[in-house]
Amino acid sequence: MIRQGPDDAARVGGASDVAAVEALLAYAASLSRRSGSTAIARASEAVARSRDLHRRSRGEHAALLARCLRVSAELMLGRRRAQEALPMAREAVELSRLNGGAALVMALMSLARVLDALGRHAEAAAAMAEAAAVPPGG
């Protein structure tokens, strides 16, 4: 991490805060299925920290929060906890709508996988169709 000045660590949404969330998320995503509870705990921590950053910065970190929620939903889904993944996947989609583009496509596809796992195939198909209709580049 490159520091921009002596107050970087204290600044709201500073590089160190974002880097900490990114590290937690990467670590959670790298854990195997055998480490399910650890992966989910780290992803939950990343969601909590990114939610706090988003709140403190008045929405500046919406994309980071959306990605944390999407990855957490995918981890839950991989551990057969689709019902718990659903609210996270839905929130990730809503936050991703702000910027559109690839992030929205990924969030919609994640939501589709969760809905499909819950047997809600028509809703899953609608989410996939919406993802296919997202214009490139937002």
Short mmCIF file of N, CA and C in Angstrom, two decimals:
data_model
loop_
_atom_site.label_atom_id
_atom_site.label_comp_id
_atom_site.label_asym_id
_atom_site.label_seq_id
_atom_site.Cartn_x
_atom_site.Cartn_y
_atom_site.Cartn_z
N MET A 1 0.84 -1.17 0.00
CA MET A 1 0.00 0.00 0.00
C MET A 1 0.89 1.23 0.00
N ILE A 2 0.57 2.19 -0.82
CA ILE A 2 1.31 3.44 -0.88
C ILE A 2 0.54 4.48 -0.07
N ARG A 3 1.21 5.07 0.87
CA ARG A 3 0.57 6.11 1.69
C ARG A 3 0.63 7.43 0.94
N GLN A 4 -0.46 8.14 0.98
CA GLN A 4 -0.52 9.44 0.32
C GLN A 4 -0.15 10.57 1.28
N GLY A 5 -0.18 10.31 2.55
CA GLY A 5 0.13 11.34 3.53
C GLY A 5 0.02 10.76 4.92
N PRO A 6 0.40 11.52 5.94
CA PRO A 6 0.40 10.99 7.30
C PRO A 6 -0.99 10.70 7.86
N ASP A 7 -2.00 11.27 7.26
CA ASP A 7 -3.35 11.07 7.80
C ASP A 7 -4.16 10.02 7.04
N ASP A 8 -3.52 9.28 6.14
CA ASP A 8 -4.23 8.27 5.34
C ASP A 8 -5.02 7.30 6.19
N ALA A 9 -4.40 6.76 7.22
CA ALA A 9 -5.04 5.72 8.02
C ALA A 9 -6.24 6.26 8.78
N ALA A 10 -6.23 7.55 9.10
CA ALA A 10 -7.32 8.12 9.88
C ALA A 10 -8.45 8.66 9.01
N ARG A 11 -8.18 8.89 7.73
CA ARG A 11 -9.19 9.46 6.85
C ARG A 11 -10.34 8.48 6.64
N VAL A 12 -11.56 8.99 6.62
CA VAL A 12 -12.74 8.15 6.39
C VAL A 12 -12.59 7.47 5.04
N GLY A 13 -12.64 6.15 5.04
CA GLY A 13 -12.52 5.41 3.80
C GLY A 13 -11.12 5.46 3.24
N GLY A 14 -10.15 5.67 4.11
CA GLY A 14 -8.76 5.73 3.68
C GLY A 14 -8.33 4.41 3.06
N ALA A 15 -7.18 4.48 2.43
CA ALA A 15 -6.65 3.31 1.73
C ALA A 15 -6.50 2.12 2.66
N SER A 16 -6.14 2.36 3.91
CA SER A 16 -5.94 1.23 4.83
C SER A 16 -7.26 0.54 5.15
N ASP A 17 -8.35 1.30 5.27
CA ASP A 17 -9.66 0.70 5.52
C ASP A 17 -10.10 -0.17 4.35
N VAL A 18 -9.96 0.37 3.17
CA VAL A 18 -10.36 -0.36 1.96
C VAL A 18 -9.48 -1.60 1.79
N ALA A 19 -8.18 -1.44 2.01
CA ALA A 19 -7.27 -2.57 1.88
C ALA A 19 -7.60 -3.68 2.88
N ALA A 20 -8.02 -3.31 4.08
CA ALA A 20 -8.38 -4.31 5.09
C ALA A 20 -9.61 -5.10 4.64
N VAL A 21 -10.58 -4.42 4.08
CA VAL A 21 -11.78 -5.09 3.59
C VAL A 21 -11.42 -6.00 2.41
N GLU A 22 -10.61 -5.48 1.49
CA GLU A 22 -10.19 -6.28 0.34
C GLU A 22 -9.45 -7.54 0.78
N ALA A 23 -8.59 -7.40 1.78
CA ALA A 23 -7.82 -8.56 2.28
C ALA A 23 -8.73 -9.59 2.92
N LEU A 24 -9.68 -9.14 3.73
CA LEU A 24 -10.63 -10.08 4.34
C LEU A 24 -11.42 -10.83 3.28
N LEU A 25 -11.87 -10.11 2.27
CA LEU A 25 -12.68 -10.71 1.22
C LEU A 25 -11.86 -11.72 0.42
N ALA A 26 -10.64 -11.37 0.08
CA ALA A 26 -9.77 -12.29 -0.67
C ALA A 26 -9.48 -13.53 0.16
N TYR A 27 -9.21 -13.36 1.43
CA TYR A 27 -8.94 -14.50 2.30
C TYR A 27 -10.16 -15.41 2.40
N ALA A 28 -11.33 -14.82 2.58
CA ALA A 28 -12.56 -15.62 2.67
C ALA A 28 -12.80 -16.42 1.39
N ALA A 29 -12.60 -15.78 0.26
CA ALA A 29 -12.83 -16.44 -1.03
C ALA A 29 -11.82 -17.54 -1.30
N SER A 30 -10.64 -17.44 -0.69
CA SER A 30 -9.59 -18.42 -0.96
C SER A 30 -9.71 -19.69 -0.11
N LEU A 31 -10.52 -19.66 0.92
CA LEU A 31 -10.62 -20.82 1.80
C LEU A 31 -11.42 -21.95 1.16
N SER A 32 -11.04 -23.16 1.46
CA SER A 32 -11.71 -24.32 0.90
C SER A 32 -13.05 -24.55 1.60
N ARG A 33 -13.82 -25.45 1.04
CA ARG A 33 -15.11 -25.79 1.63
C ARG A 33 -14.98 -26.33 3.04
N ARG A 34 -13.86 -26.96 3.34
CA ARG A 34 -13.65 -27.49 4.69
C ARG A 34 -13.52 -26.38 5.72
N SER A 35 -13.21 -25.19 5.26
CA SER A 35 -13.05 -24.04 6.15
C SER A 35 -14.27 -23.14 6.08
N GLY A 36 -15.42 -23.73 5.89
CA GLY A 36 -16.65 -22.97 5.66
C GLY A 36 -16.96 -21.93 6.71
N SER A 37 -16.89 -22.30 7.98
CA SER A 37 -17.26 -21.34 9.01
C SER A 37 -16.25 -20.19 9.07
N THR A 38 -14.98 -20.47 8.84
CA THR A 38 -13.97 -19.41 8.83
C THR A 38 -14.19 -18.48 7.64
N ALA A 39 -14.46 -19.05 6.47
CA ALA A 39 -14.69 -18.24 5.27
C ALA A 39 -15.90 -17.33 5.47
N ILE A 40 -16.96 -17.87 5.99
CA ILE A 40 -18.17 -17.08 6.20
C ILE A 40 -17.95 -16.00 7.25
N ALA A 41 -17.20 -16.33 8.30
CA ALA A 41 -16.91 -15.34 9.34
C ALA A 41 -16.08 -14.19 8.77
N ARG A 42 -15.07 -14.50 7.94
CA ARG A 42 -14.25 -13.44 7.34
C ARG A 42 -15.05 -12.61 6.35
N ALA A 43 -15.89 -13.26 5.57
CA ALA A 43 -16.74 -12.53 4.62
C ALA A 43 -17.73 -11.64 5.37
N SER A 44 -18.28 -12.14 6.46
CA SER A 44 -19.20 -11.34 7.27
C SER A 44 -18.50 -10.12 7.85
N GLU A 45 -17.27 -10.31 8.26
CA GLU A 45 -16.49 -9.19 8.77
C GLU A 45 -16.23 -8.17 7.66
N ALA A 46 -15.93 -8.65 6.46
CA ALA A 46 -15.72 -7.75 5.32
C ALA A 46 -16.99 -6.96 5.02
N VAL A 47 -18.15 -7.63 5.08
CA VAL A 47 -19.43 -6.94 4.85
C VAL A 47 -19.63 -5.87 5.91
N ALA A 48 -19.40 -6.21 7.17
CA ALA A 48 -19.61 -5.24 8.25
C ALA A 48 -18.69 -4.03 8.10
N ARG A 49 -17.43 -4.29 7.78
CA ARG A 49 -16.48 -3.18 7.62
C ARG A 49 -16.82 -2.32 6.40
N SER A 50 -17.19 -2.97 5.30
CA SER A 50 -17.52 -2.20 4.10
C SER A 50 -18.84 -1.44 4.29
N ARG A 51 -19.76 -2.01 5.04
CA ARG A 51 -21.02 -1.31 5.35
C ARG A 51 -20.72 -0.05 6.16
N ASP A 52 -19.78 -0.17 7.11
CA ASP A 52 -19.39 0.97 7.92
C ASP A 52 -18.71 2.04 7.05
N LEU A 53 -17.81 1.61 6.18
CA LEU A 53 -17.16 2.54 5.26
C LEU A 53 -18.19 3.26 4.39
N HIS A 54 -19.13 2.50 3.87
CA HIS A 54 -20.19 3.04 3.00
C HIS A 54 -21.00 4.10 3.76
N ARG A 55 -21.33 3.78 5.00
CA ARG A 55 -22.12 4.71 5.83
C ARG A 55 -21.32 5.97 6.15
N ARG A 56 -20.07 5.78 6.59
CA ARG A 56 -19.25 6.93 6.99
C ARG A 56 -18.89 7.83 5.81
N SER A 57 -18.77 7.25 4.64
CA SER A 57 -18.36 8.05 3.46
C SER A 57 -19.57 8.51 2.66
N ARG A 58 -20.75 8.31 3.20
CA ARG A 58 -22.00 8.72 2.55
C ARG A 58 -22.15 8.12 1.16
N GLY A 59 -21.90 6.83 1.07
CA GLY A 59 -22.16 6.10 -0.16
C GLY A 59 -20.99 5.94 -1.11
N GLU A 60 -19.85 6.49 -0.77
CA GLU A 60 -18.71 6.43 -1.68
C GLU A 60 -18.25 5.00 -1.96
N HIS A 61 -18.44 4.09 -1.03
CA HIS A 61 -17.94 2.73 -1.17
C HIS A 61 -19.05 1.72 -1.48
N ALA A 62 -20.04 2.13 -2.25
CA ALA A 62 -21.15 1.25 -2.61
C ALA A 62 -20.67 0.04 -3.40
N ALA A 63 -19.74 0.24 -4.30
CA ALA A 63 -19.25 -0.87 -5.13
C ALA A 63 -18.53 -1.91 -4.28
N LEU A 64 -17.75 -1.46 -3.31
CA LEU A 64 -17.05 -2.38 -2.42
C LEU A 64 -18.04 -3.17 -1.57
N LEU A 65 -19.04 -2.49 -1.04
CA LEU A 65 -20.06 -3.18 -0.25
C LEU A 65 -20.81 -4.19 -1.11
N ALA A 66 -21.16 -3.81 -2.32
CA ALA A 66 -21.87 -4.72 -3.22
C ALA A 66 -21.04 -5.97 -3.49
N ARG A 67 -19.74 -5.79 -3.72
CA ARG A 67 -18.88 -6.94 -3.99
C ARG A 67 -18.75 -7.84 -2.77
N CYS A 68 -18.63 -7.24 -1.60
CA CYS A 68 -18.57 -8.03 -0.36
C CYS A 68 -19.85 -8.85 -0.18
N LEU A 69 -20.98 -8.23 -0.42
CA LEU A 69 -22.26 -8.93 -0.30
C LEU A 69 -22.37 -10.05 -1.31
N ARG A 70 -21.93 -9.78 -2.56
CA ARG A 70 -22.02 -10.81 -3.60
C ARG A 70 -21.13 -12.00 -3.27
N VAL A 71 -19.90 -11.73 -2.86
CA VAL A 71 -18.99 -12.83 -2.51
C VAL A 71 -19.52 -13.60 -1.31
N SER A 72 -20.07 -12.90 -0.34
CA SER A 72 -20.65 -13.57 0.84
C SER A 72 -21.82 -14.46 0.44
N ALA A 73 -22.66 -13.96 -0.45
CA ALA A 73 -23.80 -14.75 -0.93
C ALA A 73 -23.31 -16.01 -1.65
N GLU A 74 -22.27 -15.87 -2.46
CA GLU A 74 -21.72 -17.02 -3.18
C GLU A 74 -21.13 -18.04 -2.20
N LEU A 75 -20.45 -17.55 -1.16
CA LEU A 75 -19.91 -18.46 -0.14
C LEU A 75 -21.03 -19.21 0.57
N MET A 76 -22.08 -18.50 0.92
CA MET A 76 -23.24 -19.13 1.57
C MET A 76 -23.85 -20.18 0.64
N LEU A 77 -24.00 -19.82 -0.61
CA LEU A 77 -24.58 -20.73 -1.58
C LEU A 77 -23.72 -21.99 -1.71
N GLY A 78 -22.41 -21.81 -1.74
CA GLY A 78 -21.50 -22.95 -1.84
C GLY A 78 -21.56 -23.88 -0.63
N ARG A 79 -22.10 -23.37 0.44
CA ARG A 79 -22.25 -24.18 1.66
C ARG A 79 -23.71 -24.57 1.90
N ARG A 80 -24.47 -24.52 0.82
CA ARG A 80 -25.89 -24.92 0.82
C ARG A 80 -26.74 -24.11 1.80
N ARG A 81 -26.47 -22.82 1.85
CA ARG A 81 -27.22 -21.92 2.72
C ARG A 81 -27.87 -20.83 1.87
N ALA A 82 -28.61 -21.27 0.86
CA ALA A 82 -29.18 -20.36 -0.13
C ALA A 82 -30.17 -19.38 0.50
N GLN A 83 -30.93 -19.82 1.47
CA GLN A 83 -31.91 -18.92 2.09
C GLN A 83 -31.21 -17.74 2.77
N GLU A 84 -30.06 -17.99 3.38
CA GLU A 84 -29.29 -16.92 4.01
C GLU A 84 -28.59 -16.05 2.96
N ALA A 85 -28.29 -16.62 1.82
CA ALA A 85 -27.61 -15.89 0.76
C ALA A 85 -28.54 -14.91 0.04
N LEU A 86 -29.82 -15.21 0.02
CA LEU A 86 -30.77 -14.42 -0.77
C LEU A 86 -30.77 -12.93 -0.43
N PRO A 87 -30.90 -12.52 0.84
CA PRO A 87 -30.93 -11.07 1.10
C PRO A 87 -29.62 -10.38 0.72
N MET A 88 -28.51 -11.07 0.87
CA MET A 88 -27.22 -10.49 0.49
C MET A 88 -27.15 -10.31 -1.03
N ALA A 89 -27.60 -11.32 -1.76
CA ALA A 89 -27.56 -11.23 -3.22
C ALA A 89 -28.48 -10.11 -3.71
N ARG A 90 -29.64 -9.99 -3.10
CA ARG A 90 -30.57 -8.92 -3.50
C ARG A 90 -29.98 -7.53 -3.22
N GLU A 91 -29.38 -7.37 -2.05
CA GLU A 91 -28.77 -6.07 -1.72
C GLU A 91 -27.61 -5.76 -2.65
N ALA A 92 -26.83 -6.77 -3.00
CA ALA A 92 -25.72 -6.57 -3.93
C ALA A 92 -26.23 -6.06 -5.28
N VAL A 93 -27.34 -6.61 -5.74
CA VAL A 93 -27.93 -6.15 -7.01
C VAL A 93 -28.36 -4.69 -6.88
N GLU A 94 -29.05 -4.36 -5.81
CA GLU A 94 -29.54 -2.98 -5.65
C GLU A 94 -28.38 -1.99 -5.61
N LEU A 95 -27.33 -2.31 -4.89
CA LEU A 95 -26.17 -1.41 -4.83
C LEU A 95 -25.46 -1.34 -6.19
N SER A 96 -25.41 -2.43 -6.91
CA SER A 96 -24.73 -2.47 -8.20
C SER A 96 -25.50 -1.72 -9.28
N ARG A 97 -26.77 -1.53 -9.09
CA ARG A 97 -27.57 -0.77 -10.05
C ARG A 97 -27.08 0.67 -10.16
N LEU A 98 -26.44 1.18 -9.11
CA LEU A 98 -25.96 2.57 -9.11
C LEU A 98 -24.97 2.83 -10.24
N ASN A 99 -24.11 1.84 -10.53
CA ASN A 99 -23.09 2.03 -11.56
C ASN A 99 -23.29 1.15 -12.79
N GLY A 100 -24.11 0.11 -12.66
CA GLY A 100 -24.37 -0.77 -13.80
C GLY A 100 -23.13 -1.54 -14.23
N GLY A 101 -23.05 -1.85 -15.48
CA GLY A 101 -21.89 -2.52 -16.05
C GLY A 101 -21.65 -3.92 -15.54
N ALA A 102 -20.40 -4.33 -15.56
CA ALA A 102 -20.02 -5.70 -15.21
C ALA A 102 -20.39 -6.06 -13.77
N ALA A 103 -20.28 -5.10 -12.86
CA ALA A 103 -20.63 -5.38 -11.46
C ALA A 103 -22.10 -5.76 -11.34
N LEU A 104 -22.96 -5.08 -12.08
CA LEU A 104 -24.38 -5.40 -12.05
C LEU A 104 -24.63 -6.77 -12.67
N VAL A 105 -23.96 -7.07 -13.76
CA VAL A 105 -24.11 -8.38 -14.39
C VAL A 105 -23.72 -9.48 -13.42
N MET A 106 -22.58 -9.31 -12.76
CA MET A 106 -22.12 -10.33 -11.81
C MET A 106 -23.09 -10.48 -10.64
N ALA A 107 -23.60 -9.36 -10.14
CA ALA A 107 -24.56 -9.43 -9.02
C ALA A 107 -25.85 -10.12 -9.46
N LEU A 108 -26.34 -9.81 -10.65
CA LEU A 108 -27.56 -10.45 -11.15
C LEU A 108 -27.36 -11.94 -11.36
N MET A 109 -26.20 -12.33 -11.88
CA MET A 109 -25.93 -13.76 -12.08
C MET A 109 -25.83 -14.49 -10.74
N SER A 110 -25.26 -13.84 -9.75
CA SER A 110 -25.19 -14.43 -8.42
C SER A 110 -26.59 -14.60 -7.85
N LEU A 111 -27.41 -13.57 -8.00
CA LEU A 111 -28.80 -13.66 -7.54
C LEU A 111 -29.52 -14.79 -8.26
N ALA A 112 -29.29 -14.93 -9.55
CA ALA A 112 -29.93 -16.01 -10.32
C ALA A 112 -29.54 -17.38 -9.77
N ARG A 113 -28.26 -17.56 -9.43
CA ARG A 113 -27.81 -18.85 -8.88
C ARG A 113 -28.48 -19.14 -7.53
N VAL A 114 -28.61 -18.10 -6.71
CA VAL A 114 -29.26 -18.28 -5.40
C VAL A 114 -30.73 -18.64 -5.61
N LEU A 115 -31.41 -17.90 -6.46
CA LEU A 115 -32.83 -18.18 -6.72
C LEU A 115 -33.03 -19.58 -7.29
N ASP A 116 -32.14 -19.97 -8.19
CA ASP A 116 -32.22 -21.31 -8.77
C ASP A 116 -32.06 -22.38 -7.69
N ALA A 117 -31.13 -22.17 -6.77
CA ALA A 117 -30.92 -23.13 -5.68
C ALA A 117 -32.14 -23.23 -4.78
N LEU A 118 -32.90 -22.15 -4.70
CA LEU A 118 -34.12 -22.15 -3.88
C LEU A 118 -35.34 -22.68 -4.65
N GLY A 119 -35.12 -23.09 -5.90
CA GLY A 119 -36.22 -23.62 -6.70
C GLY A 119 -37.10 -22.53 -7.31
N ARG A 120 -36.65 -21.31 -7.30
CA ARG A 120 -37.41 -20.18 -7.84
C ARG A 120 -36.89 -19.90 -9.25
N HIS A 121 -37.16 -20.86 -10.12
CA HIS A 121 -36.56 -20.87 -11.45
C HIS A 121 -37.02 -19.71 -12.35
N ALA A 122 -38.27 -19.32 -12.25
CA ALA A 122 -38.76 -18.21 -13.07
C ALA A 122 -38.07 -16.91 -12.68
N GLU A 123 -37.90 -16.68 -11.39
CA GLU A 123 -37.20 -15.48 -10.93
C GLU A 123 -35.72 -15.53 -11.33
N ALA A 124 -35.14 -16.72 -11.26
CA ALA A 124 -33.73 -16.88 -11.67
C ALA A 124 -33.58 -16.55 -13.15
N ALA A 125 -34.50 -17.03 -13.97
CA ALA A 125 -34.45 -16.75 -15.40
C ALA A 125 -34.61 -15.26 -15.68
N ALA A 126 -35.47 -14.60 -14.91
CA ALA A 126 -35.65 -13.15 -15.09
C ALA A 126 -34.37 -12.39 -14.73
N ALA A 127 -33.69 -12.82 -13.68
CA ALA A 127 -32.44 -12.17 -13.29
C ALA A 127 -31.38 -12.39 -14.37
N MET A 128 -31.33 -13.59 -14.94
CA MET A 128 -30.36 -13.86 -16.01
C MET A 128 -30.67 -13.03 -17.25
N ALA A 129 -31.96 -12.90 -17.57
CA ALA A 129 -32.35 -12.10 -18.73
C ALA A 129 -31.99 -10.63 -18.51
N GLU A 130 -32.19 -10.15 -17.30
CA GLU A 130 -31.82 -8.76 -17.00
C GLU A 130 -30.30 -8.59 -17.13
N ALA A 131 -29.54 -9.58 -16.65
CA ALA A 131 -28.08 -9.50 -16.76
C ALA A 131 -27.65 -9.44 -18.23
N ALA A 132 -28.31 -10.23 -19.05
CA ALA A 132 -27.96 -10.26 -20.48
C ALA A 132 -28.27 -8.93 -21.17
N ALA A 133 -29.23 -8.18 -20.60
CA ALA A 133 -29.66 -6.91 -21.22
C ALA A 133 -28.86 -5.71 -20.72
N VAL A 134 -27.97 -5.89 -19.76
CA VAL A 134 -27.18 -4.76 -19.24
C VAL A 134 -26.21 -4.32 -20.32
N PRO A 135 -26.24 -3.03 -20.65
CA PRO A 135 -25.32 -2.53 -21.68
C PRO A 135 -23.88 -2.62 -21.21
N PRO A 136 -22.96 -2.93 -22.10
CA PRO A 136 -21.55 -3.00 -21.70
C PRO A 136 -21.06 -1.64 -21.21
N GLY A 137 -20.23 -1.70 -20.19
CA GLY A 137 -19.63 -0.47 -19.69
C GLY A 137 -20.53 0.38 -18.84
N GLY A 138 -21.71 -0.13 -18.48
CA GLY A 138 -22.58 0.63 -17.57
C GLY A 138 -23.51 1.45 -18.31
#
